[in-house]
mmCIF file of C-alpha atoms and ligand atoms in Angstrom:
data_model
loop_
_atom_site.group_PDB
_atom_site.id
_atom_site.type_symbol
_atom_site.label_atom_id
_atom_site.label_comp_id
_atom_site.label_asym_id
_atom_site.label_seq_id
_atom_site.Cartn_x
_atom_site.Cartn_y
_atom_site.Cartn_z
ATOM 1 C CA UNK A 62 -249.693 91.337 -208.097
ATOM 2 C CA UNK A 63 -251.989 91.886 -205.724
ATOM 3 C CA UNK A 64 -252.448 89.790 -203.029
ATOM 4 C CA UNK A 65 -254.391 86.890 -204.481
ATOM 5 C CA UNK A 66 -251.875 86.600 -207.493
ATOM 6 C CA UNK A 67 -248.814 86.396 -205.844
ATOM 7 C CA UNK A 68 -250.035 83.302 -204.645
ATOM 8 C CA UNK A 69 -250.493 82.198 -208.076
ATOM 9 C CA UNK A 70 -246.733 80.633 -209.054
ATOM 10 C CA UNK A 71 -247.244 78.565 -205.533
ATOM 11 C CA UNK A 72 -250.926 77.552 -206.148
ATOM 12 C CA UNK A 73 -249.807 76.309 -210.046
ATOM 13 C CA UNK A 74 -246.371 75.001 -208.225
ATOM 14 C CA UNK A 75 -249.126 72.782 -205.872
ATOM 15 C CA UNK A 76 -251.255 71.995 -209.149
ATOM 16 C CA UNK A 77 -248.111 70.556 -211.162
ATOM 17 C CA UNK A 78 -248.966 73.221 -214.076
ATOM 18 C CA UNK A 79 -245.864 73.856 -214.091
ATOM 19 C CA UNK A 80 -245.523 74.830 -217.902
ATOM 20 C CA UNK A 81 -248.276 77.347 -216.702
ATOM 21 C CA UNK A 82 -246.299 78.777 -213.725
ATOM 22 C CA UNK A 83 -242.898 79.332 -215.517
ATOM 23 C CA UNK A 84 -244.176 80.744 -218.709
ATOM 24 C CA UNK A 85 -247.074 82.682 -216.202
ATOM 25 C CA UNK A 86 -245.572 85.898 -217.236
ATOM 26 C CA UNK A 87 -245.133 85.881 -220.874
ATOM 27 C CA UNK A 88 -248.539 84.364 -221.319
ATOM 28 C CA UNK A 89 -250.498 86.967 -219.740
ATOM 29 C CA UNK A 90 -248.725 89.192 -221.196
ATOM 30 C CA UNK A 91 -249.827 87.761 -224.742
ATOM 31 C CA UNK A 92 -253.100 87.435 -223.709
ATOM 32 C CA UNK A 93 -253.057 91.175 -222.691
ATOM 33 C CA UNK A 94 -251.471 92.329 -226.236
ATOM 34 C CA UNK A 95 -254.328 90.057 -227.810
ATOM 35 C CA UNK A 96 -256.629 91.614 -225.938
ATOM 36 C CA UNK A 97 -257.710 88.428 -225.355
ATOM 37 C CA UNK A 98 -261.450 87.071 -222.990
ATOM 38 C CA UNK A 99 -260.824 85.723 -219.953
ATOM 39 C CA UNK A 100 -261.990 81.991 -221.580
ATOM 40 C CA UNK A 101 -259.439 82.630 -224.749
ATOM 41 C CA UNK A 102 -256.799 83.624 -221.580
ATOM 42 C CA UNK A 103 -257.615 80.698 -219.915
ATOM 43 C CA UNK A 104 -257.139 78.173 -223.313
ATOM 44 C CA UNK A 105 -254.238 79.590 -223.320
ATOM 45 C CA UNK A 106 -252.893 79.022 -220.816
ATOM 46 C CA UNK A 107 -253.851 75.140 -220.851
ATOM 47 C CA UNK A 108 -252.587 74.832 -224.284
ATOM 48 C CA UNK A 109 -248.575 75.480 -222.922
ATOM 49 C CA UNK A 110 -249.397 72.644 -220.327
ATOM 50 C CA UNK A 111 -251.181 70.528 -222.747
ATOM 51 C CA UNK A 112 -248.020 71.289 -225.113
ATOM 52 C CA UNK A 113 -245.681 70.710 -222.698
ATOM 53 C CA UNK A 114 -246.953 67.698 -220.631
ATOM 54 C CA UNK A 115 -247.330 66.029 -224.394
ATOM 55 C CA UNK A 116 -244.026 67.036 -225.613
ATOM 56 C CA UNK A 117 -242.528 65.158 -221.779
ATOM 57 C CA UNK A 118 -244.687 62.024 -222.796
ATOM 58 C CA UNK A 119 -243.018 61.927 -226.264
ATOM 59 C CA UNK A 120 -239.447 62.099 -225.302
ATOM 60 C CA UNK A 121 -239.819 60.105 -221.911
ATOM 61 C CA UNK A 122 -241.667 57.333 -224.980
ATOM 62 C CA UNK A 123 -238.089 57.940 -227.128
ATOM 63 C CA UNK A 124 -235.860 57.150 -224.110
ATOM 64 C CA UNK A 125 -238.303 54.070 -223.113
ATOM 65 C CA UNK A 126 -237.659 52.939 -226.532
ATOM 66 C CA UNK A 127 -233.990 52.416 -227.260
ATOM 67 C CA UNK A 128 -233.551 53.296 -230.529
ATOM 68 C CA UNK A 129 -230.843 52.817 -232.008
ATOM 69 C CA UNK A 130 -230.237 56.165 -233.998
ATOM 70 C CA UNK A 131 -232.464 59.144 -234.972
ATOM 71 C CA UNK A 132 -233.578 58.920 -238.097
ATOM 72 C CA UNK A 133 -237.177 60.204 -239.176
ATOM 73 C CA UNK A 134 -240.006 60.184 -242.413
ATOM 74 C CA UNK A 135 -238.938 63.295 -243.290
ATOM 75 C CA UNK A 136 -235.257 62.582 -243.692
ATOM 76 C CA UNK A 137 -235.882 59.352 -245.889
ATOM 77 C CA UNK A 138 -235.092 60.413 -249.521
ATOM 78 C CA UNK A 139 -238.153 58.059 -251.319
ATOM 79 C CA UNK A 140 -236.617 60.036 -254.222
ATOM 80 C CA UNK A 141 -233.709 57.009 -253.646
ATOM 81 C CA UNK A 142 -235.619 54.538 -253.264
ATOM 82 C CA UNK A 143 -238.124 53.586 -256.211
ATOM 83 C CA UNK A 144 -239.670 50.260 -254.697
ATOM 84 C CA UNK A 145 -241.573 51.954 -252.068
ATOM 85 C CA UNK A 146 -244.719 53.717 -252.296
ATOM 86 C CA UNK A 147 -244.262 57.142 -250.159
ATOM 87 C CA UNK A 148 -247.925 56.905 -249.687
ATOM 88 C CA UNK A 149 -247.880 53.418 -248.258
ATOM 89 C CA UNK A 150 -245.007 54.406 -246.143
ATOM 90 C CA UNK A 151 -247.287 57.659 -244.938
ATOM 91 C CA UNK A 152 -250.572 55.693 -244.422
ATOM 92 C CA UNK A 153 -248.469 52.972 -242.128
ATOM 93 C CA UNK A 154 -246.878 55.929 -240.326
ATOM 94 C CA UNK A 155 -250.550 56.617 -239.066
ATOM 95 C CA UNK A 156 -250.159 53.732 -237.255
ATOM 96 C CA UNK A 157 -254.211 52.204 -237.678
ATOM 97 C CA UNK A 158 -252.445 49.264 -238.072
ATOM 98 C CA UNK A 159 -250.426 49.431 -234.242
ATOM 99 C CA UNK A 160 -254.093 50.154 -233.269
ATOM 100 C CA UNK A 161 -255.331 46.978 -234.671
ATOM 101 C CA UNK A 162 -252.708 44.952 -232.999
ATOM 102 C CA UNK A 163 -251.414 44.028 -236.913
ATOM 103 C CA UNK A 164 -248.153 43.025 -238.190
ATOM 104 C CA UNK A 165 -245.836 45.291 -240.426
ATOM 105 C CA UNK A 166 -242.958 42.952 -242.171
ATOM 106 C CA UNK A 167 -240.000 45.198 -244.184
ATOM 107 C CA UNK A 168 -237.785 43.102 -246.001
ATOM 108 C CA UNK A 169 -234.607 43.756 -248.395
ATOM 109 C CA UNK A 170 -231.791 43.252 -248.855
ATOM 110 C CA UNK A 171 -229.027 45.115 -246.613
ATOM 111 C CA UNK A 172 -228.717 49.118 -246.255
ATOM 112 C CA UNK A 173 -231.536 50.114 -248.338
ATOM 113 C CA UNK A 174 -233.506 51.596 -244.980
ATOM 114 C CA UNK A 175 -235.305 48.673 -243.039
ATOM 115 C CA UNK A 176 -233.797 50.330 -240.122
ATOM 116 C CA UNK A 177 -234.230 53.140 -240.935
ATOM 117 C CA UNK A 178 -237.876 53.673 -241.415
ATOM 118 C CA UNK A 179 -239.142 51.305 -238.789
ATOM 119 C CA UNK A 180 -237.469 53.743 -236.050
ATOM 120 C CA UNK A 181 -239.156 56.609 -237.881
ATOM 121 C CA UNK A 182 -242.248 54.722 -238.033
ATOM 122 C CA UNK A 183 -241.937 53.283 -234.446
ATOM 123 C CA UNK A 184 -241.411 57.562 -233.800
ATOM 124 C CA UNK A 185 -244.950 57.857 -235.117
ATOM 125 C CA UNK A 186 -246.183 55.229 -233.623
ATOM 126 C CA UNK A 187 -244.906 57.009 -230.247
ATOM 127 C CA UNK A 188 -246.446 60.535 -231.418
ATOM 128 C CA UNK A 189 -249.609 58.238 -232.023
ATOM 129 C CA UNK A 190 -249.624 57.918 -228.544
ATOM 130 C CA UNK A 191 -248.394 54.175 -228.097
ATOM 131 C CA UNK A 192 -245.686 52.297 -226.318
ATOM 132 C CA UNK A 193 -242.911 51.250 -227.931
ATOM 133 C CA UNK A 194 -240.079 48.799 -227.573
ATOM 134 C CA UNK A 195 -237.075 48.283 -230.176
ATOM 135 C CA UNK A 196 -234.599 45.425 -229.860
ATOM 136 C CA UNK A 197 -232.057 43.689 -232.145
ATOM 137 C CA UNK A 198 -233.764 40.344 -233.546
ATOM 138 C CA UNK A 199 -230.363 38.591 -231.948
ATOM 139 C CA UNK A 200 -230.428 40.472 -228.537
ATOM 140 C CA UNK A 201 -234.010 39.874 -228.206
ATOM 141 C CA UNK A 202 -233.504 36.399 -228.432
ATOM 142 C CA UNK A 203 -230.561 36.016 -226.584
ATOM 143 C CA UNK A 204 -232.550 37.247 -223.524
ATOM 144 C CA UNK A 205 -235.030 34.247 -224.461
ATOM 145 C CA UNK A 206 -232.978 32.133 -224.457
ATOM 146 C CA UNK A 207 -231.034 33.149 -221.217
ATOM 147 C CA UNK A 208 -234.404 33.438 -218.909
ATOM 148 C CA UNK A 209 -235.159 30.262 -220.225
ATOM 149 C CA UNK A 210 -231.416 29.132 -218.607
ATOM 150 C CA UNK A 211 -232.576 31.209 -215.979
ATOM 151 C CA UNK A 212 -236.333 29.929 -214.780
ATOM 152 C CA UNK A 213 -237.218 33.510 -215.955
ATOM 153 C CA UNK A 214 -238.562 33.415 -218.943
ATOM 154 C CA UNK A 215 -242.271 34.163 -218.390
ATOM 155 C CA UNK A 216 -240.546 37.040 -217.078
ATOM 156 C CA UNK A 217 -238.840 37.852 -220.190
ATOM 157 C CA UNK A 218 -242.332 37.031 -222.226
ATOM 158 C CA UNK A 219 -243.931 39.294 -219.950
ATOM 159 C CA UNK A 220 -241.318 42.150 -220.570
ATOM 160 C CA UNK A 221 -241.967 41.317 -224.068
ATOM 161 C CA UNK A 222 -245.647 41.428 -224.470
ATOM 162 C CA UNK A 223 -245.666 45.237 -222.709
ATOM 163 C CA UNK A 224 -245.427 47.557 -225.362
ATOM 164 C CA UNK A 225 -247.846 48.162 -227.376
ATOM 165 C CA UNK A 226 -245.650 47.945 -230.947
ATOM 166 C CA UNK A 227 -242.510 45.749 -231.081
ATOM 167 C CA UNK A 228 -240.125 46.058 -233.615
ATOM 168 C CA UNK A 229 -237.570 43.395 -233.829
ATOM 169 C CA UNK A 230 -235.135 44.320 -236.036
ATOM 170 C CA UNK A 231 -232.990 41.910 -238.303
ATOM 171 C CA UNK A 232 -234.528 38.796 -238.186
ATOM 172 C CA UNK A 233 -232.537 36.742 -240.148
ATOM 173 C CA UNK A 234 -228.809 37.185 -240.222
ATOM 174 C CA UNK A 235 -227.918 33.956 -238.934
ATOM 175 C CA UNK A 236 -230.330 30.725 -238.527
ATOM 176 C CA UNK A 237 -231.654 30.329 -235.290
ATOM 177 C CA UNK A 238 -230.690 27.088 -232.983
ATOM 178 C CA UNK A 239 -233.904 25.028 -233.037
ATOM 179 C CA UNK A 240 -234.693 26.168 -229.484
ATOM 180 C CA UNK A 241 -234.145 29.863 -230.093
ATOM 181 C CA UNK A 242 -236.797 29.315 -233.122
ATOM 182 C CA UNK A 243 -239.084 27.540 -230.116
ATOM 183 C CA UNK A 244 -238.865 30.897 -227.816
ATOM 184 C CA UNK A 245 -239.150 33.107 -230.896
ATOM 185 C CA UNK A 246 -242.863 31.026 -231.725
ATOM 186 C CA UNK A 247 -243.613 31.651 -227.620
ATOM 187 C CA UNK A 248 -243.113 34.968 -228.047
ATOM 188 C CA UNK A 249 -245.113 35.592 -231.220
ATOM 189 C CA UNK A 250 -247.819 33.436 -229.754
ATOM 190 C CA UNK A 251 -247.676 35.614 -226.667
ATOM 191 C CA UNK A 252 -248.657 38.898 -228.714
ATOM 192 C CA UNK A 253 -250.713 37.507 -230.979
ATOM 193 C CA UNK A 254 -253.533 39.492 -231.268
ATOM 194 C CA UNK A 255 -252.899 41.699 -228.493
ATOM 195 C CA UNK A 256 -249.947 43.714 -229.578
ATOM 196 C CA UNK A 257 -248.571 44.697 -232.992
ATOM 197 C CA UNK A 258 -244.780 44.408 -234.500
ATOM 198 C CA UNK A 259 -242.808 45.636 -237.032
ATOM 199 C CA UNK A 260 -240.243 42.660 -237.828
ATOM 200 C CA UNK A 261 -236.740 43.702 -240.611
ATOM 201 C CA UNK A 262 -235.509 40.666 -242.029
ATOM 202 C CA UNK A 263 -233.111 40.579 -245.318
ATOM 203 C CA UNK A 264 -234.347 37.444 -246.114
ATOM 204 C CA UNK A 265 -238.151 37.331 -248.253
ATOM 205 C CA UNK A 266 -240.923 35.406 -246.208
ATOM 206 C CA UNK A 267 -240.204 31.953 -248.222
ATOM 207 C CA UNK A 268 -237.212 31.872 -246.741
ATOM 208 C CA UNK A 269 -238.249 31.698 -242.951
ATOM 209 C CA UNK A 270 -237.949 28.460 -242.937
ATOM 210 C CA UNK A 271 -234.360 28.644 -243.387
ATOM 211 C CA UNK A 272 -233.887 31.300 -240.894
ATOM 212 C CA UNK A 273 -235.819 29.428 -238.108
ATOM 213 C CA UNK A 274 -234.323 26.418 -239.030
ATOM 214 C CA UNK A 275 -238.080 24.104 -238.760
ATOM 215 C CA UNK A 276 -240.459 24.148 -241.539
ATOM 216 C CA UNK A 277 -243.268 23.384 -239.236
ATOM 217 C CA UNK A 278 -242.130 26.275 -236.610
ATOM 218 C CA UNK A 279 -241.303 29.022 -239.462
ATOM 219 C CA UNK A 280 -245.450 27.779 -240.371
ATOM 220 C CA UNK A 281 -246.977 28.452 -237.079
ATOM 221 C CA UNK A 282 -245.235 31.836 -236.625
ATOM 222 C CA UNK A 283 -245.708 32.857 -239.734
ATOM 223 C CA UNK A 284 -249.668 31.607 -239.846
ATOM 224 C CA UNK A 285 -250.017 34.273 -236.752
ATOM 225 C CA UNK A 286 -247.903 37.202 -238.293
ATOM 226 C CA UNK A 287 -249.430 37.017 -241.452
ATOM 227 C CA UNK A 288 -253.085 36.800 -240.134
ATOM 228 C CA UNK A 289 -252.858 40.222 -240.503
ATOM 229 C CA UNK A 290 -250.163 42.036 -242.221
ATOM 230 C CA UNK A 291 -249.073 44.494 -244.015
ATOM 231 C CA UNK A 292 -245.341 43.786 -246.214
ATOM 232 C CA UNK A 293 -243.492 46.711 -247.561
ATOM 233 C CA UNK A 294 -240.680 44.703 -249.704
ATOM 234 C CA UNK A 295 -237.377 47.113 -250.617
ATOM 235 C CA UNK A 296 -235.108 46.467 -253.597
ATOM 236 C CA UNK A 297 -232.518 48.016 -254.868
ATOM 237 C CA UNK A 298 -228.861 49.079 -253.903
ATOM 238 C CA UNK A 299 -227.797 49.746 -250.034
ATOM 239 C CA UNK A 300 -228.474 53.265 -249.725
ATOM 240 C CA UNK A 301 -224.669 53.751 -247.474
ATOM 241 C CA UNK A 302 -222.646 51.813 -250.806
ATOM 242 C CA UNK A 303 -224.214 54.519 -252.811
ATOM 243 C CA UNK A 304 -223.089 57.453 -250.724
ATOM 244 C CA UNK A 305 -220.074 55.620 -250.693
ATOM 245 C CA UNK A 306 -219.987 55.874 -254.755
ATOM 246 C CA UNK A 307 -221.114 59.203 -254.818
ATOM 247 C CA UNK A 308 -218.584 60.474 -252.838
ATOM 248 C CA UNK A 309 -215.712 58.662 -255.124
ATOM 249 C CA UNK A 310 -214.677 56.143 -252.515
ATOM 250 C CA UNK A 311 -215.786 53.311 -254.031
ATOM 251 C CA UNK A 312 -216.295 52.699 -258.001
ATOM 252 C CA UNK A 313 -219.170 51.587 -259.603
ATOM 253 C CA UNK A 314 -220.248 47.616 -259.531
ATOM 254 C CA UNK A 315 -220.213 48.311 -263.143
ATOM 255 C CA UNK A 316 -216.611 49.355 -263.795
ATOM 256 C CA UNK A 317 -213.446 46.788 -263.887
ATOM 257 C CA UNK A 318 -212.832 46.452 -260.408
ATOM 258 C CA UNK A 319 -214.931 44.490 -257.770
ATOM 259 C CA UNK A 320 -216.574 46.613 -255.705
ATOM 260 C CA UNK A 321 -214.362 46.756 -252.391
ATOM 261 C CA UNK A 322 -215.424 47.765 -249.122
ATOM 262 C CA UNK A 323 -218.199 47.118 -246.751
ATOM 263 C CA UNK A 324 -221.242 49.032 -245.987
HETATM 264 P P1 LIG B 83 -231.407 48.497 -243.657
HETATM 265 O O1 LIG B 83 -231.714 48.377 -242.175
HETATM 266 O O2 LIG B 83 -231.800 47.924 -244.247
HETATM 267 O O3 LIG B 83 -229.413 46.971 -243.524
HETATM 268 P P2 LIG B 83 -230.484 51.400 -242.921
HETATM 269 O O4 LIG B 83 -231.699 51.231 -242.295
HETATM 270 O O5 LIG B 83 -229.686 50.965 -241.177
HETATM 271 O O6 LIG B 83 -230.326 49.854 -243.660
HETATM 272 O O7 LIG B 83 -229.752 52.134 -243.866
HETATM 273 C C1 LIG B 83 -228.279 52.465 -243.283
HETATM 274 C C2 LIG B 83 -228.009 53.768 -243.644
HETATM 275 O O8 LIG B 83 -228.392 54.817 -244.568
HETATM 276 C C3 LIG B 83 -228.976 54.187 -242.256
HETATM 277 O O9 LIG B 83 -228.109 55.289 -242.061
HETATM 278 C C4 LIG B 83 -230.125 55.328 -243.128
HETATM 279 O O10 LIG B 83 -230.405 56.200 -242.586
HETATM 280 C C5 LIG B 83 -229.546 55.249 -244.610
HETATM 281 N N1 LIG B 83 -230.407 55.294 -245.625
HETATM 282 C C6 LIG B 83 -230.885 54.648 -246.122
HETATM 283 N N2 LIG B 83 -231.673 54.374 -247.012
HETATM 284 C C7 LIG B 83 -232.376 55.551 -247.230
HETATM 285 C C8 LIG B 83 -232.597 56.624 -247.982
HETATM 286 N N3 LIG B 83 -233.514 56.299 -248.590
HETATM 287 N N4 LIG B 83 -233.105 57.851 -247.667
HETATM 288 C C9 LIG B 83 -232.148 58.296 -246.544
HETATM 289 N N5 LIG B 83 -231.792 57.449 -246.171
HETATM 290 C C10 LIG B 83 -231.755 56.396 -245.912
HETATM 291 MG MG1 LIG B 84 -231.021 47.579 -240.606
#
């Protein structure tokens, strides 16, 4: 390299164009081989930097989101889940509803893929540039109750109102105490028309009065949640149990012995 180009890696480093710097030789070779013009070469270099930053942004977003496991739409077997319309799920994964601050409710019995879909859609939201936080409902509510006891409820509400998409998983496995239901209402009100929520539940909307132990609070929460909302209902058998049945660990439920084991 001549005097001017010898300083190139250092200058790129100072400009924080590190992907360009690290791949400079191979990118320039590539450009020469393809007989690229100067603007084309510059575009190639910029593309490498942009792609690298985008990948880093996504990785950071995934770390912040705290998903319980890695699940994607590609790994969701729609053929095994006939009650879902793959087109509706693909539309939802484009995340226009997140842009609009809408709510998505995914309801269905245990093991049918509610958490899987919520994680997969959450990943798509990150890909689309939104901040996401995944939280099991019980952990969120425990944190709110604790926050209130310690006089730091406002902090907790502010924190959970921050991500553009808040995923609340497994609401309704246990009915909430009245105080917890009121705190959940405070959270929903805080986020209402600001950020989106994705809520999964094994209870249908009609049973929310029971989950929240209070029909008035349930009505107030649903009024806000359902104002701009999409509801996905999954039916059928637990996927986990299906897999076990298939591998012969469990008998089919119509055979003589009752099904044993847990999902
Ligand atoms: P739920 O939240 O409804 O109880 P999960 O999303 O936790 O169920 O699903 C249970 C397990 O089965 C997970 O490991 C999930 O990835 C898998 N699973 C469920 N449904 C499907 C499906 N249709 N295709 C692929 N994997 C599935
Ligand atoms: Mg789940």
